[in-house]
Amino acid sequence: MKKVNVIGLGYIGLPTALMLASHGVEVVGTDYNQSLVQTLQAGKTTFEEKGLDELFGHALDAGIRFSNEYETCGFYIVAVPTPYDPDTKQIDASYVVNAVKTVLEHCEEEAIVVVESTVSPGTMDRFVRPIVAAQKKHVHLVHAPERIIPGNMVYELLHNSRTIGADSPEIAEQVGAVYSTFCEGEIVLTDIRTAEMTKVVENTFRDINIAFANELCKICRRDNMDVNEIIRIANKHPRVNILSPGPGVGGHCISVDPWFLVGDYPEEAKLIHQARLVNDSMPAFVVERIESIAKERGVSDFSRIGLYGLTYKENVDDTRESPTLQLLEHVKKSGKKMPFCVYDPYVTRDLVEGQMHDFDAFLDAVDFVVILVAHQEIRDSLSRLNGKIVLDTRRVCEDDSVYRL
Ligand code: SAJ
């Protein structure tokens, strides 16, 4: 089996590198961040994820190495970030481009370079291919977009189907063979353009479904109907599967990828655009709910209102584009005076004003709790909310005395 150099050891690159190593592949994980590499070399993982520490142990036993340097070999997996400009809605492909450039400086002739980072459709042709074409060495570009869901990454890495987009069936098969060392799901071979588009379509599908649930939530709020009960019953129909309403859509994927289609196809992508707007409107909708409940219950001191949860979803430590951050940004922009207390067990660094780091102190400080993220901690502590006003945006509480979105 080929040696594999995984470039970028973040949320996707690290589990992928560990998975390959623990299935007998010689792996070197490379990241330009020195402290991250030092942490890994010291035997510690760099983020929290179910099953990651155990997988890390297996990979260390199998001899995985971590480095700041690129290695010379014939197989690379690039899993670097594709940052996104919230104003222009464009991704910045420069990390991918720079990683591929550096790979080209080190790689063997005829090396395979797999890009796993999510890119907007056409990025490989527009930005990556020209770099490869501009130099003498011949390499094979492949796009194999990641599909694993934070919170269940290790399981999904093993079991999800994978898409491999390559210029020829032979190269796609070689890449498929590397992934099939660990992947038990179907490995689908296609071309690069189709692989790029498929990935974005998958996340857009989910965004639209969540937007539908959120729009139903607003409709039901207007006439005091129970949206969750309606969705629960509707979903009994064999061809209906509506997702759950919530305080908004965060994370670096679902709230970002649909914008690529809106940006490139503004005339066609009307539904996709509208869904994004509905999901982006949810944090403001939560603020309206807080204001109306506060009015109803005579709460005037907003510093006694606590926002529970800062991450973009439950049981992860990732705060990118999180609905809570969107909510706080909305409050700031609208000039409202709402000095909330904020707490999240997964966020230990100071991120926002009013943030507290102790759950007990947070509960003592507030009379009104807004559950924005359904972390296991709050699920296990529901009795501690007795006597408080609760707005449950995630359907954590069964108790009908709580307020809902
Ligand atoms: N959310 C809701 N209601 C729901 C489901 C989710 O409001 O019913 C919210 C979440 O709370 C969160 C956001 O949507 O804020 C996105 O969370 P998620 O769990 O739906 O998805 P991600 O962003 O963690 O991961 C997605 C996955 N894509 C799909 O399911 C199609 C994952 O498989 C991808 O690998 C990942 O994006 C990615 O990296 O692209």
Coordinates of C-alpha atoms and ligand atoms in Angstrom, one line a residue:
M1 CA 0.0 0.0 0.0
K2 CA 1.2 3.5 -0.9
K3 CA 2.5 5.9 1.7
V4 CA -0.1 8.7 2.2
N5 CA 0.7 12.3 3.3
V6 CA -2.4 14.0 4.7
I7 CA -2.2 17.7 4.4
G8 CA -4.2 19.7 7.0
L9 CA -5.0 18.0 10.4
G10 CA -8.2 19.7 11.3
Y11 CA -11.7 18.3 11.7
I12 CA -11.5 16.2 8.5
G13 CA -7.8 15.6 7.9
L14 CA -7.0 14.3 11.4
P15 CA -9.7 11.6 11.6
T16 CA -8.9 10.6 8.0
A17 CA -5.2 10.3 8.7
L18 CA -5.9 8.3 11.9
M19 CA -8.3 6.0 10.1
L20 CA -5.9 5.2 7.3
A21 CA -3.0 4.6 9.7
S22 CA -5.1 2.3 12.0
H23 CA -6.0 0.3 8.9
G24 CA -2.4 -0.5 7.9
V25 CA -1.5 2.4 5.7
E26 CA 1.8 4.3 6.3
V27 CA 0.6 7.8 7.1
V28 CA 2.3 11.1 7.7
G29 CA 0.0 13.9 8.8
T30 CA 1.2 17.4 7.9
D31 CA 0.0 20.7 9.2
Y32 CA 1.7 24.1 9.1
N33 CA 0.4 24.9 12.6
Q34 CA 3.4 24.1 14.9
S35 CA 1.6 24.0 18.1
L36 CA -1.1 21.7 16.7
V37 CA 1.6 19.3 15.4
Q38 CA 3.4 19.4 18.8
T39 CA 0.1 18.6 20.6
L40 CA -0.4 15.6 18.3
Q41 CA 3.2 14.5 18.7
A42 CA 2.7 14.7 22.5
G43 CA -0.1 12.1 22.1
K44 CA -3.1 14.4 22.5
T45 CA -6.0 15.1 20.2
T46 CA -6.8 18.6 19.2
F47 CA -10.6 18.6 19.3
E48 CA -13.4 16.7 21.0
E49 CA -15.2 14.1 18.9
K50 CA -16.8 10.8 19.9
G51 CA -14.3 7.9 19.4
L52 CA -11.5 10.1 18.3
D53 CA -9.2 9.4 21.2
E54 CA -9.5 5.7 20.8
L55 CA -8.8 5.9 17.1
F56 CA -5.8 8.1 17.8
G57 CA -4.4 5.4 20.1
H58 CA -4.7 2.8 17.4
A59 CA -3.1 5.1 14.9
L60 CA -0.2 5.8 17.2
D61 CA 0.3 2.1 17.8
A62 CA 0.4 1.7 14.0
G63 CA 3.1 4.3 13.7
I64 CA 1.4 7.4 12.4
R65 CA 3.8 10.4 12.3
F66 CA 3.0 14.1 12.4
S67 CA 5.1 16.9 10.9
N68 CA 5.1 20.5 9.8
E69 CA 6.8 19.4 6.5
Y70 CA 5.4 17.8 3.4
E71 CA 6.8 14.4 2.6
T72 CA 7.9 13.1 -0.8
C73 CA 5.5 10.3 -1.8
G74 CA 3.0 9.3 -4.5
F75 CA -0.3 9.9 -2.7
Y76 CA -1.6 13.1 -0.9
I77 CA -4.9 13.9 0.7
V78 CA -5.5 17.6 1.0
A79 CA -8.0 18.6 3.8
V80 CA -7.3 22.2 4.4
P81 CA -9.9 24.8 5.3
T82 CA -11.8 26.7 2.7
P83 CA -12.7 29.9 4.5
Y84 CA -15.7 31.8 3.5
D85 CA -16.4 35.5 3.3
P86 CA -19.7 36.2 5.0
D87 CA -20.3 39.4 2.9
T88 CA -19.4 38.2 -0.6
K89 CA -20.5 34.5 0.1
Q90 CA -17.4 33.4 -1.8
I91 CA -15.0 30.8 -0.6
D92 CA -11.3 31.5 -0.4
A93 CA -9.6 28.6 -2.2
S94 CA -6.1 29.9 -1.4
Y95 CA -5.4 27.3 1.3
V96 CA -6.2 24.5 -1.2
V97 CA -4.2 26.2 -3.9
N98 CA -1.2 26.8 -1.7
A99 CA -1.3 23.2 -0.3
V100 CA -1.4 21.8 -3.9
K101 CA 1.5 24.1 -4.9
T102 CA 3.6 22.8 -2.0
V103 CA 2.6 19.2 -2.8
L104 CA 3.9 19.8 -6.3
E105 CA 7.2 20.9 -4.9
H106 CA 7.6 17.6 -3.0
C107 CA 5.7 14.9 -4.8
E108 CA 6.9 12.1 -7.0
E109 CA 6.2 12.1 -10.7
E110 CA 2.6 10.7 -11.4
A111 CA 1.6 11.3 -7.8
I112 CA -2.1 11.3 -7.0
V113 CA -3.4 14.5 -5.2
V114 CA -6.8 14.1 -3.6
V115 CA -8.6 17.2 -2.5
E116 CA -11.1 16.5 0.2
S117 CA -11.9 20.1 1.2
T118 CA -15.3 21.2 0.2
V119 CA -14.9 23.6 -2.8
S120 CA -17.5 25.5 -4.8
P121 CA -18.3 23.7 -8.0
G122 CA -15.7 24.6 -10.7
T123 CA -13.0 25.4 -8.2
M124 CA -10.8 22.5 -9.2
D125 CA -10.9 23.5 -12.9
R126 CA -10.6 27.2 -12.2
F127 CA -8.0 27.4 -9.5
V128 CA -6.3 24.0 -9.0
R129 CA -5.8 22.6 -12.5
P130 CA -4.0 25.7 -13.8
I131 CA -1.3 25.3 -11.1
V132 CA -0.8 21.7 -12.1
A133 CA -0.7 22.5 -15.8
A134 CA 1.8 25.2 -15.2
Q135 CA 4.6 22.9 -14.2
K136 CA 6.5 20.0 -15.8
K137 CA 5.8 17.3 -13.2
H138 CA 2.7 15.2 -14.1
V139 CA 0.3 14.5 -11.3
H140 CA -3.3 13.3 -11.1
L141 CA -5.9 15.5 -9.5
V142 CA -8.8 13.9 -7.7
H143 CA -11.7 15.4 -5.7
A144 CA -13.1 13.1 -2.9
P145 CA -15.3 15.4 -0.8
E146 CA -15.7 14.5 2.8
R147 CA -19.1 13.6 4.1
I148 CA -18.8 12.9 7.8
I149 CA -21.0 14.6 10.3
P150 CA -19.4 16.2 13.4
G151 CA -20.5 14.3 16.4
N152 CA -20.5 11.0 14.6
M153 CA -17.4 11.3 12.5
V154 CA -15.6 8.1 13.3
Y155 CA -18.6 5.9 12.7
E156 CA -19.5 7.8 9.4
L157 CA -15.9 7.6 8.1
L158 CA -16.2 3.8 8.4
H159 CA -19.7 3.4 7.0
N160 CA -20.6 6.3 4.7
S161 CA -20.5 5.9 1.0
R162 CA -17.8 8.0 -0.7
T163 CA -17.6 9.9 -3.9
I164 CA -14.4 9.9 -5.8
G165 CA -14.1 12.3 -8.7
A166 CA -11.2 11.7 -11.1
D167 CA -10.2 12.3 -14.7
S168 CA -9.9 8.6 -15.5
P169 CA -11.5 5.4 -14.1
E170 CA -8.0 4.0 -13.5
I171 CA -7.0 6.8 -11.1
A172 CA -10.4 6.8 -9.5
E173 CA -10.0 3.0 -8.8
Q174 CA -6.5 3.5 -7.3
V175 CA -7.9 6.2 -5.0
G176 CA -10.9 4.0 -4.2
A177 CA -8.5 1.2 -3.2
V178 CA -6.8 3.5 -0.7
Y179 CA -10.2 4.5 0.9
S180 CA -11.5 1.0 0.9
T181 CA -8.8 0.1 3.4
F182 CA -11.2 1.4 6.0
C183 CA -14.4 2.5 4.2
E184 CA -17.2 -0.1 4.4
G185 CA -19.6 2.0 2.4
E186 CA -20.1 2.0 -1.3
I187 CA -17.3 3.9 -3.2
V188 CA -18.8 5.7 -6.2
L189 CA -16.4 6.7 -9.0
T190 CA -17.2 9.8 -11.1
D191 CA -15.6 12.9 -12.6
I192 CA -14.3 15.9 -10.6
R193 CA -17.1 18.3 -11.6
T194 CA -19.8 15.9 -10.6
A195 CA -18.1 15.2 -7.3
E196 CA -17.8 18.9 -6.5
M197 CA -21.5 19.5 -7.3
T198 CA -22.8 16.5 -5.5
K199 CA -21.2 17.5 -2.3
V200 CA -22.7 21.0 -2.4
V201 CA -26.1 19.6 -3.4
E202 CA -26.1 17.2 -0.4
N203 CA -25.7 20.1 2.1
T204 CA -28.1 22.3 0.2
F205 CA -30.8 19.5 0.4
R206 CA -30.4 19.5 4.2
D207 CA -30.5 23.3 4.4
I208 CA -33.7 23.5 2.4
N209 CA -35.3 20.8 4.5
I210 CA -34.3 22.6 7.8
A211 CA -35.6 25.9 6.2
F212 CA -39.0 24.2 5.6
A213 CA -39.1 23.1 9.2
N214 CA -38.2 26.6 10.4
E215 CA -40.8 28.2 8.1
L216 CA -43.4 25.8 9.5
C217 CA -42.3 26.8 13.0
K218 CA -43.0 30.5 12.2
I219 CA -46.4 29.6 10.6
C220 CA -47.3 27.5 13.7
R221 CA -46.2 30.2 16.1
R222 CA -48.6 32.7 14.5
D223 CA -51.6 30.5 15.3
N224 CA -50.2 28.8 18.4
M225 CA -49.9 25.3 16.8
D226 CA -47.4 22.8 18.0
V227 CA -44.9 22.5 15.1
N228 CA -43.0 19.6 16.6
E229 CA -46.1 17.5 17.0
I230 CA -47.2 18.4 13.5
I231 CA -43.8 17.3 12.1
R232 CA -43.8 14.2 14.2
I233 CA -47.1 13.1 12.8
A234 CA -46.4 14.2 9.3
N235 CA -43.2 12.1 9.4
K236 CA -45.2 9.0 9.9
H237 CA -46.1 9.2 6.2
P238 CA -43.8 6.9 4.4
R239 CA -42.6 9.6 2.0
V240 CA -42.3 12.5 4.4
N241 CA -39.2 13.3 6.4
I242 CA -39.1 16.8 7.7
L243 CA -36.1 17.9 9.9
S244 CA -36.4 19.9 13.1
P245 CA -36.8 23.6 13.5
G246 CA -34.2 25.4 15.6
P247 CA -32.5 28.7 16.4
G248 CA -30.7 28.7 13.0
V249 CA -28.2 26.8 11.0
G250 CA -24.6 27.0 11.8
G251 CA -21.4 25.1 11.1
H252 CA -19.0 25.6 8.2
C253 CA -20.9 23.4 5.8
I254 CA -24.7 23.6 5.6
S255 CA -24.9 27.4 6.2
V256 CA -22.1 28.0 3.6
D257 CA -22.3 25.6 0.7
P258 CA -25.7 26.6 -0.7
W259 CA -24.4 30.2 -1.2
F260 CA -22.0 28.8 -3.8
L261 CA -25.0 27.9 -5.9
V262 CA -26.8 31.1 -5.2
G263 CA -23.6 33.1 -6.1
D264 CA -23.0 31.2 -9.4
Y265 CA -26.6 30.7 -10.5
P266 CA -28.6 33.7 -9.1
E267 CA -31.3 33.4 -11.7
E268 CA -32.0 29.7 -11.1
A269 CA -31.2 29.1 -7.4
K270 CA -34.2 31.0 -6.1
L271 CA -35.5 28.3 -3.7
I272 CA -32.0 27.7 -2.4
H273 CA -31.6 31.4 -1.8
Q274 CA -34.9 31.7 0.0
A275 CA -34.1 28.7 2.2
R276 CA -30.8 30.3 3.3
L277 CA -32.7 33.5 4.1
V278 CA -35.2 31.6 6.2
N279 CA -32.5 29.8 8.2
D280 CA -30.5 33.0 8.6
S281 CA -33.7 34.7 10.0
M282 CA -34.0 32.3 12.9
P283 CA -31.7 33.9 15.4
A284 CA -33.7 37.2 15.1
F285 CA -36.9 35.1 15.5
V286 CA -35.5 33.7 18.8
V287 CA -34.7 37.2 20.0
E288 CA -38.4 38.2 19.2
R289 CA -39.5 35.1 21.2
I290 CA -37.3 36.1 24.1
E291 CA -38.7 39.6 24.1
S292 CA -42.3 38.5 24.0
I293 CA -41.8 35.9 26.8
A294 CA -39.9 38.5 28.9
K295 CA -42.8 40.9 28.4
E296 CA -45.4 38.3 29.3
R297 CA -43.5 37.2 32.4
G298 CA -42.5 40.7 33.5
V299 CA -38.7 40.1 33.1
S300 CA -37.0 43.5 32.5
D301 CA -33.5 42.7 33.5
F302 CA -32.0 40.9 30.5
S303 CA -28.8 40.2 32.5
R304 CA -30.9 37.6 34.3
I305 CA -31.5 35.8 31.0
G306 CA -29.0 33.1 30.1
L307 CA -28.2 31.7 26.7
Y308 CA -27.3 28.0 27.0
G309 CA -25.0 26.8 24.2
L310 CA -22.5 28.6 21.9
T311 CA -21.4 25.8 19.6
Y312 CA -23.2 25.3 16.3
K313 CA -24.8 22.1 17.5
E314 CA -24.9 19.6 20.3
N315 CA -21.9 17.8 21.8
V316 CA -19.2 19.4 19.5
D317 CA -16.8 22.2 20.3
D318 CA -17.1 23.9 17.0
T319 CA -18.6 27.5 17.2
R320 CA -18.3 28.4 13.5
E321 CA -21.3 30.3 12.2
S322 CA -23.2 29.2 15.4
P323 CA -26.8 30.3 15.8
T324 CA -25.9 31.8 19.2
L325 CA -23.1 33.9 17.7
Q326 CA -25.5 34.9 15.0
L327 CA -28.1 35.9 17.6
L328 CA -25.6 38.0 19.6
E329 CA -24.4 39.6 16.4
H330 CA -28.0 40.5 15.5
V331 CA -28.6 42.0 19.0
K332 CA -25.4 44.1 18.6
K333 CA -26.3 45.3 15.1
S334 CA -29.9 46.2 16.1
G335 CA -28.6 48.2 19.1
K336 CA -30.8 46.4 21.6
K337 CA -29.6 46.3 25.2
M338 CA -29.6 42.7 26.0
P339 CA -26.7 41.8 28.3
F340 CA -27.3 38.1 28.3
C341 CA -25.3 35.6 30.4
V342 CA -23.9 32.9 28.0
Y343 CA -22.6 29.5 28.9
D344 CA -21.3 26.4 26.9
P345 CA -19.5 23.5 28.5
Y346 CA -17.5 22.9 25.3
V347 CA -16.3 26.5 25.0
T348 CA -13.6 27.2 27.6
R349 CA -12.0 30.2 25.9
D350 CA -13.5 33.6 26.2
L351 CA -15.5 34.2 23.1
V352 CA -18.3 36.6 23.9
E353 CA -19.4 39.2 26.4
G354 CA -21.3 37.9 29.4
Q355 CA -19.7 34.4 29.0
M356 CA -19.5 32.3 32.1
H357 CA -17.4 29.2 32.5
D358 CA -19.2 27.4 35.4
F359 CA -22.6 25.8 34.9
D360 CA -23.6 26.2 38.6
A361 CA -22.7 29.9 38.6
F362 CA -24.6 30.3 35.3
L363 CA -27.7 28.7 36.7
D364 CA -27.5 30.9 39.8
A365 CA -27.1 34.0 37.7
V366 CA -30.3 33.6 35.6
D367 CA -34.0 33.3 36.0
F368 CA -34.7 32.7 32.4
V369 CA -32.8 30.1 30.3
V370 CA -32.8 29.9 26.5
I371 CA -31.7 26.5 25.4
L372 CA -29.9 27.0 22.1
V373 CA -27.9 23.8 21.9
A374 CA -29.0 20.4 23.1
H375 CA -25.7 19.3 24.7
Q376 CA -25.9 16.1 26.8
E377 CA -25.1 18.2 29.9
I378 CA -28.4 20.2 29.7
R379 CA -30.4 17.0 28.8
D380 CA -29.0 15.5 32.0
S381 CA -29.7 18.6 34.1
L382 CA -33.3 19.4 33.2
S383 CA -34.5 19.2 36.9
R384 CA -32.1 22.0 37.6
L385 CA -34.2 24.3 35.5
N386 CA -37.2 23.9 37.7
G387 CA -38.6 27.3 38.8
K388 CA -36.9 29.1 35.9
I389 CA -38.5 30.4 32.8
V390 CA -37.3 28.2 29.9
L391 CA -37.4 28.8 26.2
D392 CA -36.4 25.5 24.6
T393 CA -35.5 26.0 20.9
R394 CA -34.2 22.4 20.5
R395 CA -37.1 20.4 22.0
V396 CA -34.9 19.1 24.8
C397 CA -37.6 19.3 27.4
E398 CA -40.7 17.1 27.2
D399 CA -42.3 19.2 29.9
D400 CA -45.1 21.4 28.5
S401 CA -44.5 24.2 31.0
V402 CA -41.5 25.4 28.9
Y403 CA -41.8 27.9 26.1
R404 CA -41.0 26.7 22.6
L405 CA -40.0 28.5 19.4
Ligands
SAJ1 N1 -30.0 21.7 12.3 C1 -31.3 22.1 12.6 N2 -32.3 21.1 12.4 C2 -32.1 19.9 12.0 C3 -30.7 19.5 11.8 C4 -29.7 20.4 11.9 O1 -31.6 23.2 12.9 O2 -33.0 19.1 12.0 C5 -28.9 22.6 12.5 C6 -27.9 22.2 13.5 O3 -28.2 22.5 14.8 C7 -26.6 23.0 13.0 C8 -26.8 23.0 11.5 O4 -28.2 22.7 11.2 O5 -26.6 24.3 13.4 C9 -26.0 21.9 10.7 O6 -25.9 20.7 11.5 P1 -26.0 19.3 10.8 O7 -25.9 18.3 11.9 O8 -27.3 19.2 10.0 O9 -24.8 19.2 9.8 P2 -23.3 19.5 9.9 O10 -23.0 20.9 9.4 O11 -22.7 19.2 11.2 O12 -22.7 18.4 8.8 C10 -23.1 18.5 7.5 C11 -23.5 17.1 7.0 N3 -24.2 17.1 5.7 C12 -25.4 16.5 5.6 O13 -25.9 15.9 6.4 C13 -25.9 16.6 4.2 C14 -22.2 16.2 6.9 O14 -22.6 14.9 6.4 C15 -21.2 16.9 6.1 O15 -20.0 16.2 6.0 C16 -20.9 18.2 6.7 O16 -22.1 19.0 6.7 C17 -19.8 18.9 5.8 O17 -18.7 19.0 6.3 O18 -20.1 19.3 4.7

